[in-house]
Tab-separated table of C-alpha atoms in Angstrom:
chain	number	residue	atom	x	y	z
W	1	MET	CA	0.000	0.000	0.000
W	2	THR	CA	1.543	3.278	-1.101
W	3	SER	CA	1.235	6.417	0.955
W	4	PRO	CA	-0.616	9.341	-0.568
W	5	PRO	CA	1.543	12.115	-2.013
W	6	LEU	CA	2.290	15.013	0.273
W	7	LEU	CA	0.694	18.297	-0.583
W	8	LYS	CA	2.860	21.325	-0.004
W	9	VAL	CA	1.012	24.532	0.626
W	10	ASN	CA	2.728	27.934	0.824
W	11	VAL	CA	0.952	30.271	3.182
W	12	GLU	CA	1.899	33.928	3.111
W	13	VAL	CA	1.886	35.359	6.615
W	14	PRO	CA	0.935	39.033	6.664
W	15	ALA	CA	3.418	41.466	8.135
W	16	TRP	CA	2.521	42.750	11.570
W	17	PRO	CA	4.521	45.911	12.282
W	18	ALA	CA	3.697	45.850	15.998
W	19	VAL	CA	4.946	42.269	16.372
W	20	ASP	CA	8.088	43.038	14.378
W	21	ARG	CA	8.839	46.051	16.573
W	22	ALA	CA	8.377	43.922	19.709
W	23	ARG	CA	10.733	41.284	18.320
W	24	TRP	CA	13.362	43.905	17.536
W	25	ARG	CA	13.139	45.271	21.086
W	26	LEU	CA	13.444	41.748	22.495
W	27	ALA	CA	16.470	41.028	20.301
W	28	ALA	CA	18.115	44.285	21.426
W	29	LEU	CA	17.447	43.380	25.070
W	30	GLN	CA	18.944	39.925	24.563
W	31	ASP	CA	22.057	41.421	22.949
W	32	PHE	CA	22.459	43.829	25.843
W	33	THR	CA	21.990	41.033	28.366
W	34	GLY	CA	24.625	38.962	26.589
W	35	ARG	CA	27.121	41.806	26.761
W	36	VAL	CA	26.437	42.306	30.469
W	37	ALA	CA	26.805	38.570	31.110
W	38	THR	CA	30.155	38.526	29.307
W	39	VAL	CA	31.477	41.410	31.396
W	40	ALA	CA	30.125	39.831	34.602
W	41	GLY	CA	31.702	36.482	33.749
W	42	ALA	CA	35.064	38.083	33.026
W	43	GLY	CA	34.903	39.987	36.305
W	44	LEU	CA	33.928	36.838	38.195
W	45	ALA	CA	36.802	34.823	36.742
W	46	GLY	CA	39.193	37.721	37.375
W	47	ALA	CA	38.170	37.842	40.997
W	48	GLY	CA	38.602	34.071	41.192
W	49	LEU	CA	42.276	34.461	40.294
W	50	LEU	CA	42.843	36.348	43.542
W	51	ALA	CA	40.272	34.841	45.912
W	52	ASP	CA	39.368	31.479	44.470
W	53	GLN	CA	37.927	29.965	47.642
W	54	ALA	CA	35.443	32.820	48.198
W	55	VAL	CA	34.346	33.355	44.613
W	56	THR	CA	34.576	30.044	42.789
W	57	ALA	CA	31.682	28.183	44.425
W	58	PRO	CA	29.103	31.008	44.084
W	59	GLY	CA	30.378	31.767	40.589
W	60	LEU	CA	29.975	28.150	39.501
W	61	ALA	CA	26.410	28.057	40.793
W	62	ALA	CA	25.435	31.373	39.176
W	63	THR	CA	27.011	30.447	35.828
W	64	ALA	CA	25.353	27.035	35.729
W	65	ALA	CA	21.935	28.483	36.659
W	66	ALA	CA	22.108	31.265	34.070
W	67	THR	CA	23.303	28.928	31.317
W	68	LEU	CA	20.666	26.251	31.966
W	69	THR	CA	17.874	28.828	32.231
W	70	GLY	CA	18.849	30.387	28.910
W	71	LEU	CA	19.122	26.961	27.296
W	72	VAL	CA	15.605	26.012	28.390
W	73	THR	CA	14.150	29.210	26.939
W	74	LEU	CA	16.144	28.662	23.745
W	75	ARG	CA	14.890	25.104	23.184
W	76	ALA	CA	11.294	25.690	24.256
W	77	TRP	CA	8.714	25.209	21.494
W	78	ARG	CA	11.396	24.402	18.949
W	79	PRO	CA	11.161	21.322	16.723
W	80	VAL	CA	13.596	18.487	17.400
W	81	GLY	CA	16.391	18.192	14.864
W	82	HIS	CA	19.979	18.945	13.981
W	83	GLN	CA	19.327	22.670	13.946
W	84	ARG	CA	18.167	22.728	17.553
W	85	ALA	CA	21.069	20.489	18.622
W	86	THR	CA	23.583	22.780	16.890
W	87	ALA	CA	22.025	25.872	18.471
W	88	SER	CA	22.139	24.204	21.919
W	89	VAL	CA	25.857	23.434	21.568
W	90	LEU	CA	26.562	27.011	20.497
W	91	TYR	CA	24.591	28.399	23.410
W	92	LEU	CA	26.425	26.193	25.956
W	93	MET	CA	29.905	27.190	24.791
W	94	PRO	CA	30.338	30.451	26.802
W	95	GLY	CA	28.885	28.988	30.015
W	96	THR	CA	30.820	25.733	29.893
W	97	GLY	CA	34.007	27.614	29.080
W	98	LEU	CA	33.552	29.879	32.091
W	99	ILE	CA	32.748	26.907	34.356
W	100	ALA	CA	35.905	25.126	33.213
W	101	LEU	CA	37.923	28.287	33.922
W	102	LEU	CA	36.468	28.635	37.433
W	103	ILE	CA	37.185	24.981	38.217
W	104	ALA	CA	40.783	25.421	37.019
W	105	GLU	CA	41.146	28.443	39.294
W	106	ARG	CA	39.939	26.372	42.242
W	107	ILE	CA	42.321	23.509	41.499
W	108	VAL	CA	45.426	25.611	40.838
W	109	PRO	CA	46.337	27.572	43.992
W	110	GLY	CA	47.077	31.257	43.648
W	111	PRO	CA	47.198	33.384	40.490
W	112	HIS	CA	48.787	31.668	37.492
W	113	TRP	CA	49.732	33.099	34.134
W	114	GLY	CA	47.976	30.235	32.342
W	115	GLU	CA	44.695	31.104	34.057
W	116	ALA	CA	45.078	34.767	33.118
W	117	LEU	CA	45.757	33.808	29.486
W	118	ALA	CA	42.727	31.508	29.427
W	119	LEU	CA	40.551	34.289	30.899
W	120	ALA	CA	41.705	36.743	28.232
W	121	ALA	CA	41.016	34.214	25.456
W	122	TRP	CA	37.529	33.400	26.819
W	123	THR	CA	36.598	37.062	27.144
W	124	ALA	CA	37.792	37.975	23.644
W	125	ALA	CA	36.173	34.959	21.979
W	126	THR	CA	32.833	35.450	23.735
W	127	TRP	CA	32.742	39.202	23.054
W	128	VAL	CA	33.595	38.879	19.379
W	129	LEU	CA	31.951	35.603	18.309
W	130	ARG	CA	28.755	35.916	20.406
W	131	PRO	CA	27.883	32.155	20.336
W	132	ALA	CA	24.667	32.616	22.331
W	133	ARG	CA	23.359	35.216	19.886
W	134	LEU	CA	24.251	32.993	16.947
W	135	ALA	CA	22.324	30.160	18.577
W	136	ARG	CA	19.201	32.278	19.036
W	137	ARG	CA	19.317	33.595	15.487
W	138	LEU	CA	19.812	30.065	14.187
W	139	LEU	CA	16.469	29.005	15.665
W	140	CYS	CA	14.637	32.317	15.464
W	141	PRO	CA	15.962	34.714	12.802
W	142	PRO	CA	15.369	38.413	13.460
W	143	PRO	CA	12.480	40.090	11.659
W	144	PRO	CA	13.237	41.940	8.439
W	145	PRO	CA	14.333	45.545	8.911
W	146	PRO	CA	11.532	48.093	8.752
W	147	PRO	CA	11.123	49.655	5.310
W	148	ALA	CA	12.616	53.070	4.847
W	149	PRO	CA	10.043	55.849	4.928
W	150	SER	CA	9.068	56.731	1.411
W	151	ILE	CA	8.777	60.296	0.222
W	152	ASP	CA	5.877	60.992	-2.050
W	153	VAL	CA	7.768	62.615	-4.875
W	154	ASP	CA	6.618	62.725	-8.432
W	155	PRO	CA	9.766	63.204	-10.498
W	156	VAL	CA	7.748	64.133	-13.571
W	157	GLU	CA	5.527	66.705	-11.926
W	158	GLU	CA	7.246	69.490	-13.863
W	159	VAL	CA	8.086	67.546	-16.998
W	160	VAL	CA	5.797	69.314	-19.390
W	161	GLY	CA	5.857	69.197	-23.152
W	162	HIS	CA	9.223	70.956	-23.502
W	163	PRO	CA	11.685	68.563	-25.155
W	164	ALA	CA	14.583	69.735	-22.977
W	165	ALA	CA	12.643	68.989	-19.765
W	166	GLN	CA	11.659	65.557	-21.052
W	167	TRP	CA	15.239	64.775	-22.073
W	168	TRP	CA	16.475	65.914	-18.659
W	169	ALA	CA	13.991	63.648	-16.859
W	170	ALA	CA	14.908	60.637	-18.991
W	171	HIS	CA	18.718	60.959	-18.947
W	172	VAL	CA	19.902	63.276	-16.158
W	173	ALA	CA	17.332	63.134	-13.329
W	174	VAL	CA	17.152	59.333	-13.148
W	175	GLU	CA	18.498	57.440	-10.148
W	176	GLY	CA	22.273	57.437	-10.373
W	177	GLY	CA	22.220	60.173	-12.996
W	178	ALA	CA	24.144	63.424	-13.009
W	179	ALA	CA	21.305	65.237	-11.161
W	180	ALA	CA	18.995	62.647	-9.644
W	181	ALA	CA	15.582	63.728	-8.312
W	182	THR	CA	15.559	67.071	-10.118
W	183	VAL	CA	13.476	68.722	-12.814
W	184	LEU	CA	14.281	71.308	-15.430
W	185	GLU	CA	11.970	74.314	-15.579
W	186	ASP	CA	11.833	77.948	-16.747
W	187	ILE	CA	13.593	76.920	-19.945
W	188	GLU	CA	14.567	79.870	-22.140
W	189	ARG	CA	16.367	79.819	-25.439
W	190	THR	CA	18.993	82.535	-25.634
W	191	GLY	CA	20.444	81.826	-29.046
W	192	GLU	CA	20.791	79.351	-31.856
W	193	THR	CA	22.857	76.975	-29.714
W	194	SER	CA	22.372	78.393	-26.216
W	195	MET	CA	19.782	78.222	-23.460
W	196	ARG	CA	19.275	78.772	-19.783
W	197	ALA	CA	16.972	77.052	-17.317
W	198	VAL	CA	16.395	76.405	-13.623
W	199	ILE	CA	17.231	73.070	-12.019
W	200	ARG	CA	14.947	72.334	-9.063
W	201	SER	CA	15.069	69.512	-6.540
W	202	VAL	CA	11.820	67.541	-6.314
W	203	VAL	CA	12.572	66.380	-2.734
W	204	PRO	CA	11.077	68.914	-0.306
W	205	GLY	CA	13.763	70.658	1.708
W	206	ALA	CA	16.643	68.926	-0.117
W	207	PRO	CA	19.239	70.849	-2.129
W	208	VAL	CA	20.068	70.217	-5.744
W	209	PRO	CA	22.877	67.628	-5.701
W	210	ASP	CA	26.364	68.536	-6.801
W	211	ILE	CA	26.209	68.262	-10.574
W	212	SER	CA	29.239	67.105	-12.528
W	213	VAL	CA	29.754	69.409	-15.472
W	214	LYS	CA	31.889	66.720	-17.073
W	215	ARG	CA	28.977	64.237	-17.007
W	216	LEU	CA	26.614	66.832	-18.458
W	217	SER	CA	29.142	67.609	-21.151
W	218	ALA	CA	29.348	63.940	-22.077
W	219	LEU	CA	25.562	63.550	-22.137
W	220	MET	CA	24.894	66.678	-24.167
W	221	ASP	CA	28.010	66.579	-26.342
W	222	VAL	CA	28.653	70.207	-25.422
W	223	PRO	CA	32.109	71.564	-24.439
W	224	GLU	CA	32.592	71.813	-20.689
W	225	ASP	CA	33.500	75.501	-20.813
W	226	GLN	CA	30.037	76.246	-22.237
W	227	ILE	CA	28.135	74.654	-19.317
W	228	VAL	CA	27.696	76.669	-16.128
W	229	VAL	CA	25.747	75.574	-13.037
W	230	GLY	CA	25.397	78.261	-10.396
W	231	PRO	CA	23.054	79.753	-7.823
W	232	VAL	CA	19.851	81.579	-8.642
W	233	PRO	CA	19.947	85.116	-7.219
W	234	GLY	CA	17.617	85.450	-4.255
W	235	ARG	CA	16.843	81.691	-4.077
W	236	GLY	CA	18.072	78.851	-1.894
W	237	ALA	CA	20.068	75.708	-2.637
W	238	ALA	CA	16.958	73.842	-3.802
W	239	VAL	CA	17.309	75.544	-7.201
W	240	ARG	CA	20.282	76.126	-9.489
W	241	ARG	CA	20.746	78.096	-12.685
W	242	LEU	CA	21.875	76.108	-15.722
W	243	THR	CA	23.445	77.999	-18.617
W	244	ILE	CA	24.482	76.229	-21.803
W	245	GLY	CA	26.332	77.867	-24.665
W	246	ARG	CA	26.982	81.540	-25.318
W	247	ALA	CA	23.933	83.779	-25.431
W	248	ASP	CA	23.602	85.908	-28.542
W	249	GLU	CA	24.014	89.649	-28.153
W	250	GLN	CA	20.833	91.506	-27.488
W	251	ALA	CA	19.394	93.247	-30.537
W	252	ASP	CA	20.622	96.625	-29.342
W	253	PRO	CA	20.856	99.009	-32.326
W	254	ALA	CA	23.887	100.841	-30.951
W	255	THR	CA	25.759	97.559	-30.417
W	256	ILE	CA	24.840	96.256	-33.857
W	257	TRP	CA	25.944	99.554	-35.434
W	258	ALA	CA	29.282	99.586	-33.604
W	259	GLN	CA	30.109	95.933	-34.338
W	260	ARG	CA	28.685	95.362	-37.813
W	261	ILE	CA	27.953	98.568	-39.686
W	262	ALA	CA	30.399	101.244	-38.575
W	263	PRO	CA	33.625	99.285	-39.209
W	264	VAL	CA	32.563	98.468	-42.773
W	265	ALA	CA	30.338	101.270	-44.055
W	266	MET	CA	30.893	104.367	-41.881
W	267	PRO	CA	34.096	104.168	-39.857
W	268	GLY	CA	34.285	106.475	-36.854
W	269	THR	CA	30.540	106.997	-36.525
W	270	VAL	CA	28.530	106.353	-33.379
W	271	LEU	CA	24.824	105.667	-33.213
W	272	THR	CA	23.469	107.998	-30.556
W	273	GLY	CA	19.761	107.406	-30.922
W	274	VAL	CA	17.036	105.690	-32.853
W	275	ARG	CA	13.827	107.445	-33.844
W	276	VAL	CA	10.809	105.658	-35.183
W	277	GLY	CA	8.383	107.714	-37.301
W	278	ARG	CA	8.462	110.559	-39.850
W	279	VAL	CA	11.855	111.763	-41.007
W	280	GLY	CA	12.666	115.247	-39.758
W	281	ALA	CA	15.580	117.624	-39.415
W	282	ALA	CA	18.577	116.118	-37.620
W	283	PRO	CA	20.333	118.068	-34.878
W	284	ALA	CA	23.462	120.009	-35.749
W	285	GLY	CA	26.585	117.857	-35.889
W	286	THR	CA	24.634	114.660	-36.531
W	287	LYS	CA	23.474	112.859	-39.618
W	288	GLU	CA	20.207	111.086	-39.938
W	289	VAL	CA	20.212	107.767	-41.734
W	290	THR	CA	17.068	106.152	-42.986
W	291	LEU	CA	17.043	102.367	-42.925
């Protein structure tokens, strides 16, 4: 007669934050208790080096009681198997080591360098390796760490239809990018190959991260000396001014005259004013030009 096949069912246990917090507090208390017990055991064995007759017997009793009590609580409600046996051996190691040290102090009269060396080795091994903690975590792993608080940030809240803002969001503001968690806004074209805009952090209260001009230059294929990232006058560190390229000269008639017309057509002349409307008599010493 063959036995029926076993049916394996996976049951997802819901997360209980209150229970997880209680387990973390209990684990922290157990770690603290283990540290205190290590210090107390080292002090007890150190005192036994000097006054073995007065300290050894009470120390043996206290160590045995504490170790057995902890072992009972460790093994309670745990399934029988190799895992529980391994955890029990780990948990007994500090206590049995201390008991053996106290017995050696009682047998060997007076302080001995071998006892002091054994005490130092026991203290260092117990403090660093923490066998009792390893045993508890072997049978009852700690709960998962609490999730980091999330910040409701919409990285595309300002990514409107402007191509530059969309490109920035897709290539620069991504996680690990040159300016993560930022948006590009107030975009203004200042010339055929130049623009300026405002970089703003989308995390409330967080500054714009330090932006590598070299990375921006590589992404945009623009020379580094034509990319400037600086503060915005009157604003905090949550915004930065981005300038790319060289802005064209403003269409100022006097500037255009001095740079383009005067050197070629009328050397030595200066444009002193521009009048829009009907042509009239020009002031003395000046010449009126109609364009």
